[in-house]
Amino acid sequence: MVSITNAHNDLIHDAVLDYYGKRLATCSSDKTIKIFEVEGENHKLIDTLVGHEGPVWRVDWAHPKFGTILASCSYDGKVIIWKEENGKWSQIATHAVHSASVNSVQWAPHEYGVMLLAASSDGKVSIIEFKETGTSTPIVIDAHAIGVNSACWAPVSYQDVESDSNKPTKELRRFVTGGADNLVKIWKYDNDTQLYVLEETLNGHSDWVRDVAWSPSVLLRSYIASVSQDRTCVIWSQENNKGPWKKTEVKQDKFPDVLWRASWSLSGNILALSGGDNKVTLWKENLTGNWEPAGEVQQ
Amino acid sequence: MSIHQKDDPYKSSTFGKSLSLKVDGGFNAISINPSARDVVLASRQGLYIIDLDDPFSPPRWLHHETPWQVADVQWSPHPAKPYWIVSTSNQKAIIWNLTRSSSNAIEYALHGHTRAITDINFNPQQPDILATCSVDTYVHAWDLRSPKRPFYSTSPWRSSASQVKWNFRDSNILASSHDNDVFIWDLRNGSTPLSKLEGHQSSVNSIDFNRTGGSEIMSSSNDGTVKFWNYQSGGSTESTRTVRTEFPIWRGRYLPFGNGYCVMPMVGGENSVYMMSLDQSEDDLSETKTDKNAINSTKLQPIYTFKGHSDRVIDFLWRSRHTYDTMIDDREFELVTWSKDCSLRLWPIADILYNKVNFERNKRLKEKLPNYEYITYNREVHDTMNFNDNEYKRIKETFVTTSGLTNMNNVDHLNWLSGVRMNDQNTPDDLFEQPKLHNLGEEVSAIGQKFPKVVFEKISVSTGEILLTMNGPWSDSNPDEYIFLRIEINVPSYYPHRGNAPVFKIEENGNLTDVKKQEILAKLNEIGKVYTDSDLYCLEQCLHYLLGEKVSMDLDDNIDEPLFYLDVANSVNFDEFSTMSESIESVKSTESSSDSGNNIFTNPFDQNPETRNTFGRNLAFDTTPVPNECGAIWTPTGKLLCFFSTESKPERKQRNVLKLTRDNLMIKDESKPITKSLYDDNNISEKGIANSRPKRYVDTFSANDAKSRATDVTSDGESTSDDSFGSFVDDWNDIVGNDIVVRTRIPTLLGNFAKSFGSVHSESLKTGDSSRTTKNIIITKDFYSLFQEDIRLALKYEIMNEHPDEMARHNALIAERYGYEEISHCWQILSDLLLAEREQSFTSFTWNNNPLGIKWFIKEAIKYFEKESNIQMLAMLCCVAANLFISKTNSADIYNVQESYESMVTYDLDGEHDIWPNEVHSQFSAGNTIQSQNDSFARSKLLYSYDNYSVQSEEMAGNVYQTTVGRTMNSRHVLPPKRNSNIGLQTPTSHRAKVAHVSVELIEDVVLKSFKNPVGNILDSSDIKKCQLYIYQYAKLLFRWGLPYKRVELLKISIQAIAEHLHENSFDLEDLNRVNNNTIEINWVSTYADDKAVSNCNYCNLKIKGSMYVCGGCQHVLHADCAKEWWAIGNECPSGCGCHCPDRYNLCS
């Protein structure tokens, strides 16, 4: 059980463990990222990454097969890619296509290669693919006019899972965005045109969508959780990767305060929500398809 | 030179009240003006002159940078020279003249010592005489009329001097302390001490003559004792009395009134100042007089303890006042303490204390008390003096003052204000514990931090004048456009009491229409009236309104509060307000702080661009949401990683209470039901926090700024106060290295002070971001119980077994051991079914689709666990299916050489019911071989031997199996049957093959028809892909759990089984192709985009789509057309691998 107090001089906005659960990256309003080595109950500060000029909102570890690589996004509008080599951290790339705060950053499933998804308050999301040749080609999409607050990849899945076995199975590459226009949008990669196209617009919130999270599970159903400033959390589910998205509210009445963050457990069963009341609540779907509380964490 | 109007000490707004001033900057010495109006604080950056009567005005700052800590500062006690201050600067003493401008205030510099001066003392009778003592052991007496050299010097030679004091009665006598001893000197006696007082066990830190006693002197020492002496009593060097304490004493002095003394510890002693009576201990003394040993020794018996500083007290002094020209002793006193915690405090003295030290007030005096001009030197003086006339100009040059003339007083007024706390109550004890709004100064300071974008051009707390500028959404045409406003606020002196609403004036402005202006004014006045009617502070609400936010005029949530307030109001000392108003008037006519104010206040964004980098964006359009303060993220290992900003429970509680105090209520009893009912959590949430909570990050800048400022300053405060006592060398480096001036001159804003102000904010509790501390915590939590998947199960589960039923039984036991009853049952049933299936394999097949059949069960179980979203179980079920499949294959290949009948059945049949042929299938064969080598050549030869023929469609895709699975599983002995495409005919190849063993069996039609669902295919084809995904997902999970071996096992199973399943699907197409291409014997498979075996054609190098040929020997692929073309030319593999592909099939084109 790790417990780290006062890791930063200011608010912490994100804390992510790497693939093996050995390293912890935290980021804060103090403009720094800190890397901790976590071993059982012990933790050790390894490095403090300085480079952002504004508060750092999110960090994400790349799949270890690409090396020890971390992506961070900040209020300064930049995404910085950090890499550790021989115990030294350095910036290996800066991605600055956005003209406003970058609010979320996430690596694509490793099957797609080294690919990054960033969402910004300038209303755009960008997908950057880092090729082996060292080049990167950002694709920028206008996603939500007022600002994109969060973006999340779908797990690797395939379309047309059943039947029609003659046709080659198509890889279904999708991601979801949530924005300040209160909408949740689902985007799909079109293999033919090599572009991302809007697949679905989900309207279910009455205020800014703060975070969207696509369940990493590859069960029959796809789940997306979206949390909002309107103090609600909506679960969107789709059967077999096709058909309409069904809306389920996690809780009938509103949460006590605005919600900030949603996170699915690795197997996709448990949803952790955190919000303005400085509390974390856990939710689980029961057999009837309703969501029931499964736990609570308070500082 | 004074341009100040004379005030009356009895009009002081602070005398007799508790007061706390936060002054950051490592000040080490303090002294007070004899009129008791101003205090001076000295540090290495110079002097601060603080007007105690108007603590809200920023201090006057006399710059004097020295690398050495100021050991002592003394204000001249003489009415003749009330403007003189002497301070030490290492080996020099500097005389400041406060009537001069701050940049030119040094009048003399006394240079006689060779090492650092430790103490200075003005002669109590002669204004021009003072004494200094130094580490160089000398004691010098100076006459400021001839300041070039001391007129008297003496030294005991051996040890450095720590203190020097003049006798109050005899101006020729002075005392100095050197190490453990105290020496009494007479100026007329030269360097021979009049007396030497020995007795302390450790060095003496402080000496003090008795004001009335003539030859009585007290000394305080590191040995923890205070000794009282009377040096004239027969030349005795014995102390008359010793008082023991628990701590080393830093300062011990007689009281200026009555008969008592005060001591102050150097360390420990709870950072307090102790007050003792001498008379009382006299009684004790007389009682114990008989006991010789006890005669000189009593314990410290304080009659009062001034306790409250959080760090050690650096010095204390007395502030006093009396009426002018009085012959009656009506003096009043107040203790002033300066502590290392960077706060200056005033402690009122209760009457009872006067009595305790036998201070007879209103006693007739023999002589008049000296009268002091009650003026402040806090205001900057503009020098008219001709510099050239200054004969000490030369000396001045050696003391570089860094100040500029223009912005001399660049102490941030808002910061200064925030350090000032005043309390109405006369109880010195609980004053500083409960931060509330007590006056306009505190309110302005609070709102100044909350609204950093509001620029205060002028703040004059004493006169109630505030001038501020800001941008508000008051444009007529465009509601989003912000226009500039300059607003003057006049706050009545009785504010915020009923009927004393502030008066607002908005400056004419081209962008602001008259209508709007009137509208704003009307609303402001309404807010002011509503709030002051309830005796509430309203400026914050007004600013909220001016910034375009909604302001609640509904004070009804606090129905009971006015009642409460009445109670409180009765207890409020209204005298304060009267004195206040008078002093306001008096200050009005003087030069107010507003002049310099214009220089002080600038836009916070301009002032410190580095604190809030906006990256050149228009903040009005910045839609960055407010940052999250806490969050929870699942870790790959299944723990929940949470981070929070921490706020301890007491703080939370206090915040609840402070919600009340926004109304300036002084309800201290939290347990009162009213508190609870009004402010429980539900209530708050229902009032729509979400609406008032800012969404945008920029909206929180104000609060964040305040917060960051608060933290910056507090942290700096710590560092500087530490610096102050650090070594001089370090400090010097520090000064050279850093811009220490900027860093240290900011008055400290106490962390929790700012916090409480932040939470006073009524409308949006959470917006007061300043209420947050920067403290945060990251924790991980285990939620194993919530997960369907269990690492312990994963560790123990069997994934691969020749006998699936045994595996199922094993797993059932495992699940049971860890208490998974449901899963255990599932395994149990599975085990039973599998066992039954194994034992009577043949007859049970027909039951697969029945509710008792294994296929049905697995299907149902998968459905169930899908609902449960138990990946582990799903993957395991898929494993069972795969195992079943493979075990059949294995048994067919390896074990059942002689039982070809069974092996054929279990292996070769396909489940595609719809394409089940109607014609008679005359022959089945199972190609079984026992092969012990992996030699591919041998194997490839053997391939020819398995010629099975028979049915058109229902065979396994032996060929594909071979190419795909056979490759991945090179070590396996499994070699599936090879099918010949000649339907219904035995090809010659079968006869040519070197077959280890081939058995051919004929099966009757009737039996065949009952095998609608061969057991090898217990999963529907539609489920296979899904099954693969489950296994894949579970494999990922296993890897994250650190079980790579289990993962490999799992993947092995799945690849074997699934590859077979996958290629089953290609049969119909294959058959079709085969029929079409009768001439060439090649094997057609439809392609899969994700099939690893498929790459580019080795002939044309294009991606393969559609029909292709896969060589069984070298695994190279060709387009069907390319193959035809190539093999028309030669018979080697186009890849150049040397394989003679067509030969292997004995083909010719």
Tab-separated table of N, CA and C in Angstrom, chain B residues 79 117 249 303 306 431 479 561 564 572 664 735 760 779 981 1016 1069 1071 1140:
chain	number	residue	atom	x	y	z
B	79	PRO	N	12.730	63.161	24.888
B	79	PRO	CA	11.778	64.015	24.173
B	79	PRO	C	12.492	65.011	23.255
B	117	ILE	N	29.334	45.105	17.172
B	117	ILE	CA	28.694	45.701	18.355
B	117	ILE	C	27.563	44.782	18.797
B	249	ILE	N	18.046	32.179	29.875
B	249	ILE	CA	17.269	33.418	29.739
B	249	ILE	C	17.970	34.341	28.754
B	303	ILE	N	3.593	35.775	37.593
B	303	ILE	CA	2.222	36.182	37.889
B	303	ILE	C	1.416	36.260	36.600
B	306	PHE	N	2.773	35.702	29.013
B	306	PHE	CA	2.294	36.161	27.707
B	306	PHE	C	2.670	35.094	26.686
B	431	LEU	N	-6.846	35.746	21.331
B	431	LEU	CA	-7.073	36.674	20.235
B	431	LEU	C	-6.722	36.141	18.873
B	479	PRO	N	-22.638	41.560	-24.504
B	479	PRO	CA	-22.550	41.101	-23.117
B	479	PRO	C	-21.224	40.418	-22.806
B	561	GLU	N	-29.442	34.500	12.440
B	561	GLU	CA	-28.177	35.172	12.676
B	561	GLU	C	-28.292	36.587	13.205
B	564	PHE	N	-28.533	36.431	16.785
B	564	PHE	CA	-27.227	36.148	17.363
B	564	PHE	C	-26.388	37.399	17.389
B	572	VAL	N	-19.851	44.288	21.982
B	572	VAL	CA	-18.783	44.961	21.238
B	572	VAL	C	-18.469	46.293	21.905
B	664	ASN	N	-19.714	37.537	10.135
B	664	ASN	CA	-19.042	38.099	11.270
B	664	ASN	C	-19.701	37.698	12.570
B	735	ILE	N	22.588	37.145	-0.473
B	735	ILE	CA	22.215	38.465	-0.962
B	735	ILE	C	22.806	38.697	-2.332
B	760	VAL	N	-14.261	32.201	3.976
B	760	VAL	CA	-15.317	33.092	4.427
B	760	VAL	C	-16.257	33.400	3.265
B	779	ILE	N	-2.518	7.737	-2.550
B	779	ILE	CA	-2.627	6.450	-1.867
B	779	ILE	C	-3.101	5.388	-2.848
B	981	SER	N	-7.597	-33.865	-52.935
B	981	SER	CA	-8.767	-33.158	-53.426
B	981	SER	C	-9.624	-33.991	-54.370
B	1016	GLY	N	-15.301	-31.873	-31.439
B	1016	GLY	CA	-14.198	-30.946	-31.656
B	1016	GLY	C	-14.666	-29.515	-31.786
B	1069	LEU	N	-15.025	-22.317	-49.610
B	1069	LEU	CA	-14.333	-21.572	-50.633
B	1069	LEU	C	-13.246	-22.428	-51.264
B	1071	ASP	N	-13.043	-25.575	-51.414
B	1071	ASP	CA	-13.585	-26.611	-52.272
B	1071	ASP	C	-13.908	-26.069	-53.639
B	1140	HIS	N	11.713	-27.507	-53.750
B	1140	HIS	CA	11.022	-27.841	-54.998
B	1140	HIS	C	9.556	-28.074	-54.694
